[in-house]
Coordinates of C-alpha atoms and ligand atoms in Angstrom, one line a residue:
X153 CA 16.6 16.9 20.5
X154 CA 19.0 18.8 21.8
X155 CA 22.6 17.5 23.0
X156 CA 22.4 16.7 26.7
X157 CA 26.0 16.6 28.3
X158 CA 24.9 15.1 31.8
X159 CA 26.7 12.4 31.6
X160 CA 28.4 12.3 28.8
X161 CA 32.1 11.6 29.4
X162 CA 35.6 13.9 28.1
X163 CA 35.8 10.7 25.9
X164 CA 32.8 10.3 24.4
X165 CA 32.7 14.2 23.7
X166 CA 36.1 13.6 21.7
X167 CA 34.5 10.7 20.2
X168 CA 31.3 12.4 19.0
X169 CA 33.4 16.0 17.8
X170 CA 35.5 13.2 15.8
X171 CA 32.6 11.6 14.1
X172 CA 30.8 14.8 13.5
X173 CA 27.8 13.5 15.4
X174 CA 27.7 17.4 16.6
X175 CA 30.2 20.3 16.6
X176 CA 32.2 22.0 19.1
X177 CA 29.4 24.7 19.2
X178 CA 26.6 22.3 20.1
X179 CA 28.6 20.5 22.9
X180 CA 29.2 24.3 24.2
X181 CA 25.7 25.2 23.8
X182 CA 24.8 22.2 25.8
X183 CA 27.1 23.1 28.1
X184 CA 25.3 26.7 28.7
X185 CA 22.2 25.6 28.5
X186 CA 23.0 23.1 31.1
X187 CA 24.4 25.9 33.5
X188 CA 21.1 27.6 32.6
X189 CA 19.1 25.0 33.6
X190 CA 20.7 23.7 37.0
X191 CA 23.4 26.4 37.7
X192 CA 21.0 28.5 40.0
X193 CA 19.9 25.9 42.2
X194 CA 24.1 24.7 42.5
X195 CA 26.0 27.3 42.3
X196 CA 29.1 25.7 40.9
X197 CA 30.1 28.6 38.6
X198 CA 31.3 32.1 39.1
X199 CA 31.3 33.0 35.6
X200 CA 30.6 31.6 32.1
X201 CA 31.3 33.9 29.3
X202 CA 29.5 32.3 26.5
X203 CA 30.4 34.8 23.6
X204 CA 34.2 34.3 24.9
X205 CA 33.7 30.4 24.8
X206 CA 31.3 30.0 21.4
X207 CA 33.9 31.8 19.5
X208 CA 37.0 29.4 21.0
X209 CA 34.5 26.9 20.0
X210 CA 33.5 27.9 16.7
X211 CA 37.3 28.5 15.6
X212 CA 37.9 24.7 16.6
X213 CA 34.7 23.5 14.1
X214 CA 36.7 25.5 11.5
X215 CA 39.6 23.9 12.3
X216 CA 38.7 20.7 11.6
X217 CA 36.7 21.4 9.2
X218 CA 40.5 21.9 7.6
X219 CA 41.6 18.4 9.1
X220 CA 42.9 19.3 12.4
X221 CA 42.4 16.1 14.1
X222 CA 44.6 17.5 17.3
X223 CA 42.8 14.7 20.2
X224 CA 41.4 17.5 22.2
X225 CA 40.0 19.9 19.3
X226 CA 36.6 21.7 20.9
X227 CA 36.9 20.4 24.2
X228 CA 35.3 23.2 26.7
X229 CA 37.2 22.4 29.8
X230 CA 35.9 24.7 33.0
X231 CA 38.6 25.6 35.0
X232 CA 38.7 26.4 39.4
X233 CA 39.1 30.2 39.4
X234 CA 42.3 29.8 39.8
X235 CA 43.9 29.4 36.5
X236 CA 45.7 32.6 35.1
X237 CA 43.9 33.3 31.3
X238 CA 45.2 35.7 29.9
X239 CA 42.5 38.4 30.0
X240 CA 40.7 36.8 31.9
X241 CA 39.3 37.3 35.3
X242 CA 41.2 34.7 38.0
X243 CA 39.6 36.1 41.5
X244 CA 40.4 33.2 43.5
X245 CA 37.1 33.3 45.2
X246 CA 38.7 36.4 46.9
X247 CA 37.7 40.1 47.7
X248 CA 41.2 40.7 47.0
X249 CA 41.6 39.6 43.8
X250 CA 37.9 40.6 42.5
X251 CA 39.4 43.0 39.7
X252 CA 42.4 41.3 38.8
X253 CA 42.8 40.4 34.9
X254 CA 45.6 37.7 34.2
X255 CA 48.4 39.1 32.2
X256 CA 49.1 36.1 30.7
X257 CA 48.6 32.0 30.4
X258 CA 48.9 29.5 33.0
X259 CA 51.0 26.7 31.3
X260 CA 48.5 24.0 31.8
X261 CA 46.6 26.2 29.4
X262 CA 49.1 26.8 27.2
X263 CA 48.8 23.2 27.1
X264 CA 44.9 22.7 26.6
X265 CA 44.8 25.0 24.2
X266 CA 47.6 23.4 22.4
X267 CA 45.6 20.1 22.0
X268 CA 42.6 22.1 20.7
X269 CA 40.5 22.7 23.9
X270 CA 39.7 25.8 25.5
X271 CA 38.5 26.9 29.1
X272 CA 35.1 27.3 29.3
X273 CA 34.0 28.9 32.9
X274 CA 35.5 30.0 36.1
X275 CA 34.2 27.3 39.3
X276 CA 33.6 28.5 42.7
X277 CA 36.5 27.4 45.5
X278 CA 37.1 28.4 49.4
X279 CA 38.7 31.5 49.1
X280 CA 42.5 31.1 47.6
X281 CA 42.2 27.3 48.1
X282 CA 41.9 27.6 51.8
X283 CA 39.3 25.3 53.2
X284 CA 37.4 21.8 53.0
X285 CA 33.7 22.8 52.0
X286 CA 33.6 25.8 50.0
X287 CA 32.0 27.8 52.2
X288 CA 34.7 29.9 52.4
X289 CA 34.4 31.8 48.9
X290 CA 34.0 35.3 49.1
X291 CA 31.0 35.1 46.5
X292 CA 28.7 32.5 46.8
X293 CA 27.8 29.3 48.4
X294 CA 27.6 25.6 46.2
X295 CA 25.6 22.9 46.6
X296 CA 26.1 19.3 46.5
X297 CA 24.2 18.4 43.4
X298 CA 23.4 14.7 45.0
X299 CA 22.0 16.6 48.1
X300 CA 21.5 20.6 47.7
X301 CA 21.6 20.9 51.8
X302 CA 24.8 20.0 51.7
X303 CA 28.5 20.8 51.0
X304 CA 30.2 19.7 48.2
X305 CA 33.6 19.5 49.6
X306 CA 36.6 21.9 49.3
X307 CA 38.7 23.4 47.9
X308 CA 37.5 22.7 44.7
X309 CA 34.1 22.5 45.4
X310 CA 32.6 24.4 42.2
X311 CA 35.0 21.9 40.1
X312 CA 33.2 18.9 41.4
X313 CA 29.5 20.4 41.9
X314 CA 29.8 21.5 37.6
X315 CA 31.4 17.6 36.6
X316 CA 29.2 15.3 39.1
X317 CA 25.8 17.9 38.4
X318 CA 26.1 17.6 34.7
X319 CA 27.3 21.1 33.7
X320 CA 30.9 20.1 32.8
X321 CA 32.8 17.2 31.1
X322 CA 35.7 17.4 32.9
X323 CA 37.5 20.4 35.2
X324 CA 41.0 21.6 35.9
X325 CA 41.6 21.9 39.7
X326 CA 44.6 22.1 42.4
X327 CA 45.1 19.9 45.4
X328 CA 47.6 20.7 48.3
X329 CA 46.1 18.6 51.2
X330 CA 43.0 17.3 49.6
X331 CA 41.4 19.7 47.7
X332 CA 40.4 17.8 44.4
X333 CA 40.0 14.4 46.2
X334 CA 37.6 15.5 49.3
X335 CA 35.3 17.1 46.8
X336 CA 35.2 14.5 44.4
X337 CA 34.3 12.3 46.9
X338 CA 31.7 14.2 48.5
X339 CA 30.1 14.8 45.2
X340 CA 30.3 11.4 43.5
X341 CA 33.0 11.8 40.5
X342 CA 36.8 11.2 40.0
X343 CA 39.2 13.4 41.7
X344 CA 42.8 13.0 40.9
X345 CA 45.8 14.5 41.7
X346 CA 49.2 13.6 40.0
X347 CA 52.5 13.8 41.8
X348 CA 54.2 16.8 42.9
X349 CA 56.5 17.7 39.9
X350 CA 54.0 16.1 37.2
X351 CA 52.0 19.3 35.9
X352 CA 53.3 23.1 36.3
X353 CA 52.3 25.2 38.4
X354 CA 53.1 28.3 36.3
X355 CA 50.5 30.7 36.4
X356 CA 48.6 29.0 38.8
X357 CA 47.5 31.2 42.1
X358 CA 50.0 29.4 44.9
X359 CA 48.4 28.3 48.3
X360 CA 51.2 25.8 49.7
X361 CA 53.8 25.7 46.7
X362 CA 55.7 22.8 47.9
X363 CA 52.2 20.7 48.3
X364 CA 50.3 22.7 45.5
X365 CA 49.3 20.2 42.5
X366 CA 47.3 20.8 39.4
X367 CA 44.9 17.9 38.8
X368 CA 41.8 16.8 37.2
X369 CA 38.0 16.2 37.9
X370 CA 36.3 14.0 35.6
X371 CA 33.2 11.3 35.4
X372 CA 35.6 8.5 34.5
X373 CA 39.3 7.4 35.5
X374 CA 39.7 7.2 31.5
X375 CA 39.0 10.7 31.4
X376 CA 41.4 11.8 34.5
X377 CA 44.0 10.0 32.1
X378 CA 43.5 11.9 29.3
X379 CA 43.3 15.0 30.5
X380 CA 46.9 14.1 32.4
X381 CA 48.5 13.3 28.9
X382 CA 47.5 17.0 27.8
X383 CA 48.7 18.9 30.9
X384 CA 52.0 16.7 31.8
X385 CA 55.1 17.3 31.4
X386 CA 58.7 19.5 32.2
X387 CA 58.3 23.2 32.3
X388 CA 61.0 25.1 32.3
X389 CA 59.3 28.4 34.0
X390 CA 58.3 25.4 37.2
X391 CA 61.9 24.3 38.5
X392 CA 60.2 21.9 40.5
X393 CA 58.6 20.0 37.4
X394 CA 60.9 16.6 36.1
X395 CA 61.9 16.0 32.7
X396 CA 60.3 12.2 32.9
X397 CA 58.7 11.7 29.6
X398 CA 54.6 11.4 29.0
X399 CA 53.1 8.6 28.0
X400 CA 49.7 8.6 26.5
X401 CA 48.2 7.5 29.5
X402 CA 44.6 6.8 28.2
X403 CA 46.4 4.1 26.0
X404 CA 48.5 2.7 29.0
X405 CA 45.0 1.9 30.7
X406 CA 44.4 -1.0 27.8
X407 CA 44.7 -4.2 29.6
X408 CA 43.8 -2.7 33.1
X409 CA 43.8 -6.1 35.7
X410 CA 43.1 -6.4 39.5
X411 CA 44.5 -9.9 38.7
X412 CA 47.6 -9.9 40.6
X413 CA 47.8 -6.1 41.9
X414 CA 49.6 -5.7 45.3
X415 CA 47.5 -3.6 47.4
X416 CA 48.4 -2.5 50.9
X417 CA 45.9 -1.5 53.6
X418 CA 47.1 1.0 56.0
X419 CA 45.5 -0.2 58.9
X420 CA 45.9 3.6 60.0
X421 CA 42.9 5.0 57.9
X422 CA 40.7 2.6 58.9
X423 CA 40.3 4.0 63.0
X424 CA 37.6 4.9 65.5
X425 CA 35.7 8.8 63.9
X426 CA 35.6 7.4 60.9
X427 CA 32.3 6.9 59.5
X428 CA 30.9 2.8 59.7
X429 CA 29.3 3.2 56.8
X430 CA 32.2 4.8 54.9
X431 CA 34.2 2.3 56.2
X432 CA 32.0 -0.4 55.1
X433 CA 32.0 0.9 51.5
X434 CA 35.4 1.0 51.3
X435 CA 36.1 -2.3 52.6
X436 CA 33.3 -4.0 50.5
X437 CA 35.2 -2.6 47.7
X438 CA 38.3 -3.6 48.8
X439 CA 36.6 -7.7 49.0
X440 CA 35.5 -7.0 45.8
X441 CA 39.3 -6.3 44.3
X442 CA 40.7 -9.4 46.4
X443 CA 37.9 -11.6 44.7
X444 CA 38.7 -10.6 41.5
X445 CA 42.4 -11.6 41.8
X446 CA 43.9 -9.1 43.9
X447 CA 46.6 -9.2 47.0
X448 CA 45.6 -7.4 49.8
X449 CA 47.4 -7.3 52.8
X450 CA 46.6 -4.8 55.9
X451 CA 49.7 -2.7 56.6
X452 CA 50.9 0.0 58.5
X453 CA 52.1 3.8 58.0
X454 CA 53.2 4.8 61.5
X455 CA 53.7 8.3 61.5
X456 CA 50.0 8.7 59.9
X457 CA 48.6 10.4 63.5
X458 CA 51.4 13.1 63.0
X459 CA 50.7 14.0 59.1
X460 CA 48.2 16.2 59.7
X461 CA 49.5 18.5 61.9
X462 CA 52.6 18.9 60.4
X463 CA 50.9 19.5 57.0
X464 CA 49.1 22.4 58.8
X465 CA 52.4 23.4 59.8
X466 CA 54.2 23.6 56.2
X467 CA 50.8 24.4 54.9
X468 CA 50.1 27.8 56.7
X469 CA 53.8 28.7 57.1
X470 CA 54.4 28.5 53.0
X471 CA 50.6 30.5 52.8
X472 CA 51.6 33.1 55.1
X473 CA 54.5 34.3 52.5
X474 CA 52.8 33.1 49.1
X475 CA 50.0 35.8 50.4
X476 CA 51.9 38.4 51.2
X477 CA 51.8 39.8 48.0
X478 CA 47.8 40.2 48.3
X479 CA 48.9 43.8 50.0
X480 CA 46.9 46.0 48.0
X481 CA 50.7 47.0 46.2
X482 CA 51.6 44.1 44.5
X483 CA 48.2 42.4 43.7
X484 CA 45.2 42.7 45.3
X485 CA 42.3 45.6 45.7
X486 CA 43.8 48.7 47.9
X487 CA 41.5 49.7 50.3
X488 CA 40.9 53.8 50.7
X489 CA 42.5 55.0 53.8
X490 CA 42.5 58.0 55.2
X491 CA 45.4 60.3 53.6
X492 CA 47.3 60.8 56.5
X493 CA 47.1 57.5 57.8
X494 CA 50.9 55.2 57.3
X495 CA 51.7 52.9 54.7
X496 CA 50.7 49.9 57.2
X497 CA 47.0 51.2 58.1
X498 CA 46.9 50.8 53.9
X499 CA 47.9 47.2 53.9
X500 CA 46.2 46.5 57.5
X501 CA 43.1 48.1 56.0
X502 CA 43.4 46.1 52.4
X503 CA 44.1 43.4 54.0
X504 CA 41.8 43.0 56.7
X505 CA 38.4 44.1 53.6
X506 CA 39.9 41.6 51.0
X507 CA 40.5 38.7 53.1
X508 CA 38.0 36.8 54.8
X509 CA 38.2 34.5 58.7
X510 CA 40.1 31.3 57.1
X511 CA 42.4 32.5 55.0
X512 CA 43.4 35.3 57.6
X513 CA 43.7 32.5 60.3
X514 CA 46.0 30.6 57.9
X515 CA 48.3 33.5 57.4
X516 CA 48.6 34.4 61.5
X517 CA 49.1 30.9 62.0
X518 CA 52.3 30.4 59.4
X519 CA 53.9 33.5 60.5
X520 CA 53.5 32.4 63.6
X521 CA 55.3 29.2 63.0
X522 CA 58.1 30.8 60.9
X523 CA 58.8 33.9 63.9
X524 CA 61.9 33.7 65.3
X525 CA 61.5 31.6 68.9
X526 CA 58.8 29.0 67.2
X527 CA 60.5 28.5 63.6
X528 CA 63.2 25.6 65.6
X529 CA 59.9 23.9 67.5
X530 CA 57.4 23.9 64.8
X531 CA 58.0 24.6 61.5
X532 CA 61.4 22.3 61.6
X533 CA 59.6 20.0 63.5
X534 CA 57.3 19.8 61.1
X535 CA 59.1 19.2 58.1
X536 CA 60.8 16.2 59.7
X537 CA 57.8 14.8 60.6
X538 CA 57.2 15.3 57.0
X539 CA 60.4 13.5 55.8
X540 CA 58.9 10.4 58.0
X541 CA 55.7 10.5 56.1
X542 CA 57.6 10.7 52.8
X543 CA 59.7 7.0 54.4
X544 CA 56.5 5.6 55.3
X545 CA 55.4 5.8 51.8
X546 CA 58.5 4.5 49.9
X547 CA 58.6 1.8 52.1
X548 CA 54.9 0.9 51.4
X549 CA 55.3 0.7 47.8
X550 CA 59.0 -1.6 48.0
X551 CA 56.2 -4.3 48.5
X552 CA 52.5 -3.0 47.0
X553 CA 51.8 -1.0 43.7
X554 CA 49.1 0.3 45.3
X555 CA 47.6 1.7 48.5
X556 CA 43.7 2.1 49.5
X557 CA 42.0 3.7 51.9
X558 CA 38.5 5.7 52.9
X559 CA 39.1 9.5 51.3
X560 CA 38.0 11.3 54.4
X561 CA 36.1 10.4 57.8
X562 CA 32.3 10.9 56.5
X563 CA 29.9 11.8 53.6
X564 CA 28.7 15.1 52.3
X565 CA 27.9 17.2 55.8
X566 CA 25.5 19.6 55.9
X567 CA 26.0 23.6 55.6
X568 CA 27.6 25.1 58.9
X569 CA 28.8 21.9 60.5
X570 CA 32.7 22.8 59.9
X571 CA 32.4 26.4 59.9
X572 CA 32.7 27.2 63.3
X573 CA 35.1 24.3 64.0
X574 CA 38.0 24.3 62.0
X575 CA 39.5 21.4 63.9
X576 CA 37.0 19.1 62.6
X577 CA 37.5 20.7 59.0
X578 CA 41.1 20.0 59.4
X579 CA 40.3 15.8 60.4
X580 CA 38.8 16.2 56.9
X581 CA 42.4 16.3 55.2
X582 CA 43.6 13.7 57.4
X583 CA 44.0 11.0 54.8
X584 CA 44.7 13.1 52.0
X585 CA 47.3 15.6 52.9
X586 CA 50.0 12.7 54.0
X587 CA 49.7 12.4 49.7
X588 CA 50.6 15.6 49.5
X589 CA 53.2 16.4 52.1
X590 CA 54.8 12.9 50.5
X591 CA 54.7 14.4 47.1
X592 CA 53.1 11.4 45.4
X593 CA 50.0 10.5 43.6
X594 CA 46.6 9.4 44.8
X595 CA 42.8 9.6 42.9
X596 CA 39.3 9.3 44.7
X597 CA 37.3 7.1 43.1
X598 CA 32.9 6.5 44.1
X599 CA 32.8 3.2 45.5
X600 CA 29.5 3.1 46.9
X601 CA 26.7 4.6 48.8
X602 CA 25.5 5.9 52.0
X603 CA 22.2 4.7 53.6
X604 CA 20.9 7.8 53.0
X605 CA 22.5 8.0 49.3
X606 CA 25.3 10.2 49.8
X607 CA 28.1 9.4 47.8
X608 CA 31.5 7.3 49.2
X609 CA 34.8 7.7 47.9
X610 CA 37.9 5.8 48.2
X611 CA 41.1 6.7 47.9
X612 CA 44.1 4.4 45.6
X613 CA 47.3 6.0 46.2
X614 CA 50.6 5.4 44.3
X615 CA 54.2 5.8 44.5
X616 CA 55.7 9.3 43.3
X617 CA 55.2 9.8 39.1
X618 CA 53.9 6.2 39.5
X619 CA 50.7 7.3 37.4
X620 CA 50.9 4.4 35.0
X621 CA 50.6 1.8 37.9
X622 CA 48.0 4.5 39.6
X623 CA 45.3 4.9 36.5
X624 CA 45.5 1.3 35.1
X625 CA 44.5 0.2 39.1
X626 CA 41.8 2.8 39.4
X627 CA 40.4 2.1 36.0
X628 CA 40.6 -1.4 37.1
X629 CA 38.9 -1.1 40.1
X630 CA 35.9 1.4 38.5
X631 CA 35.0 -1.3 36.2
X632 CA 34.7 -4.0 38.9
X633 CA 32.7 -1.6 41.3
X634 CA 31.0 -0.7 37.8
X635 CA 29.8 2.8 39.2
Ligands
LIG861 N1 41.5 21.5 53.0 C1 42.9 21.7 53.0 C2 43.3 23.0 53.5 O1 42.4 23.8 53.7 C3 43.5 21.5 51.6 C4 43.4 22.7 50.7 C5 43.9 22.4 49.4 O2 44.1 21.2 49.0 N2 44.0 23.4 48.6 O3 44.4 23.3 53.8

């Protein structure tokens, strides 16, 4: 019988390559034929270039073949299209940037490939990381794999859709506001995103660089850790990185307790709009952890009702320069004008074919926010608001190693429902981009079910480059739910 990948884990593929129980070109053959079998129906991937990827993969079985026992040694990881590779494609779900081949590598791949894996697929995403359901790509639509009439969640909705449908072991992603966590949750799989200044971000297409943070999708919390260990660290082409040292986080997770973990409630995620039965879920869970020897103890983060519109704020104002350079000059496709038309009909005309409705909003929005007359009353507005959040937080975690809450206000939706209201996609973020715009840690974990079997997440959030204290609770907490 052939290898089936479906729900084999990141670890158990390292196990098996280790053991020789089957080669790095069987796990990527699973892999395709996987994509072949369920791929049409889901959508998740914009490209998967098997000859590219069978030859990465058949230069690791010769490797070790030599005795290269590096941990990640023919590990196909699929990557949000988002990821410079150097040669590769990196559209960003975008008109703009159908045609454009990366020059060089990303340093989270620098550092994949360093352990011995390889990327393996580009995943669909709203269009430069701009939205909440991924129906904002400029190519095609993704399915839930749990329920193929509905979203998967955004940004990273391709990254989710490939790891919870079986057609991935694990996936590279960014969050700025939500955009590993949402889909994870919405999908049924681990989403986590490390602190700002944990991974680079060199080489990785910006959205919101002072909120943008690589992170991981994965089927287990063991597999979010290791995946961390490969991409961590100082970078000196990312000033914003920290030279704080990596531990091998998978082994921190030995000994993972709820028995005496200090867990704060913010009774400000658990309101009015958010779903009962999502609420439900995430309190069960929550009983569960107190049975099994945790402290839990309902708190408060006051400035919570304000995070999300100053996130929007930062957000869009930091988007409206980052895309600037999609002119048609610098990067991007240039649209044909007519000759004598000005240099600005060339960038109004590039612009207005290569972008599409969200991202364009976004970009109107932040320069509006930054103009002269508005920058005072919003945008520095804003990024007090944003210090508040960031008190809030260090506050919370003087008395509680960790915080939990519901990851967003429902399930999976169905197709549409957001589109033409992007104030109720925005209520989406509003318990994930506070994480961001504090610059600390949080991972969605499943913790239960809807009636109607949609998937729930929850959300455990930890202090800034408190990973350790982050991973060993959400492993923790996995194996009570035992999901
Ligand atoms: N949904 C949020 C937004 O559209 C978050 C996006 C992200 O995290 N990249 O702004």
């Amino acid at each position: 019988m052939s290898l089936d990948i479906s729900e084999m884990t990141l670890s158990a593929a390292m196990d098996g390559l280790a053991q020789k129980d089957f080669s790095s070109v069987e796990l990527v053959n699973a892999v395709r034929d996987a994509i072949a079998e369920k791929d049409e129906n889901i959508g998740a991937y914009l490209a998967f270039d098997a000859d590219t990827i069978l030859q990465d993969a058949s230069e690791a079985d010769a490797l070790r073949a030599k005795g290269d026992e590096r941990c990640l040694l023919g590990i196909p990881i699929a990557l949000k299209d988002l990821f410079n590779v150097e040669g590769q494609p990196c559209t960003c779900a975008s008109k703009m940037l159908e045609n454009y081949i990366a020059p060089f590598d990303a340093t989270v791949i620098s550092k994949i490939k360093a352990a011995g894996a390889f990327p393996a697929g580009r995943l669909n995403m709203d269009e430069l990381a701009i939205g909440t359901t991924t129906e904002n790509s400029a190519f095609k639509l993704t399915k839930n794999p749990v329920a193929p009439d509905r979203v998967p969640g955004g940004s990273s909705g391709g990254s989710a859709a490939a790891v919870a449908g079986g057609m991935a072991l694990a996936s590279l992603a960014t969050d700025s506001g939500g955009s590993i966590r949402l889909p994870a949750s919405y999908c049924g799989c681990v989403g986590f995103k490390p602190s700002y200044g944990r991974v680079s971000r060199y080489g990785v297409a910006p959205y919101a660089s002072s909120l943008d943070q690589v992170g991981t999708m994965t089927k287990t919390v063991e597999d979010a850790a290791i995946l961390l260990s490969a991409i961590a660290g100082c970078d000196q082409r990312d000033q914003t990185t920290h030279n704080v040292p990596v531990p091998d986080y998978r082994e921190m997770l030995a000994g993972s307790s709820l028995e005496g973990l200090r867990i704060g409630v913010p009774r400000e995620y658990f309101v009015d709009g958010v779903d009962s039965e999502v609420l439900d879920s995430v309190r069960a869970a929550i009983d569960k952890f107190a049975k099994a020897g945790a402290h839990v103890e309902e708190m408060s983060l006051p400035h919570t009702e304000y995070a999300i519109s100053a996130y929007y704020i930062c957000s869009t104002a930091e988007a409206s320069s980052n895309l600037a350079r999609l002119d048609g000059v610098r990067y991007g496709k240039r649209s044909v004008t007519d000759d004598r038309g000005d240099l600005n009909d060339m960038y109004f005309t590039s612009r207005t074919e290569g972008l599409g409705p969200d991202v364009k909003r976004r970009i109107i929005f932040g320069t509006f926010v930054l103009s002269s007359g508005r920058y005072e009353e919003y945008y520095v507005r804003a990024l007090k608001v944003r210090t508040l959040v960031k008190q809030d937080f260090n506050e919370a975690f003087k008395k509680f190693d960790v915080l939990m809450t519901p990851v967003t206000a429902g399930v999976a939706h169905k197709f549409g429902e957001t589109q033409n209201d992007p104030l109720k996609a925005t209520l989406n973020d509003m318990f994930l981009a506070p994480v961001n715009m504090a610059g600390i840690c949080g991972i969605s974990i499943p913790c239960g079910k809807s009636s109607e079997g949609l998937p729930v997440g929850m959300q455990i959030i930890g202090p800034s480059f408190g990973e350790v204290t982050l991973l060993r609770a959400a492993d923790a907490c996995e194996k009570e739910l035992g999901l």
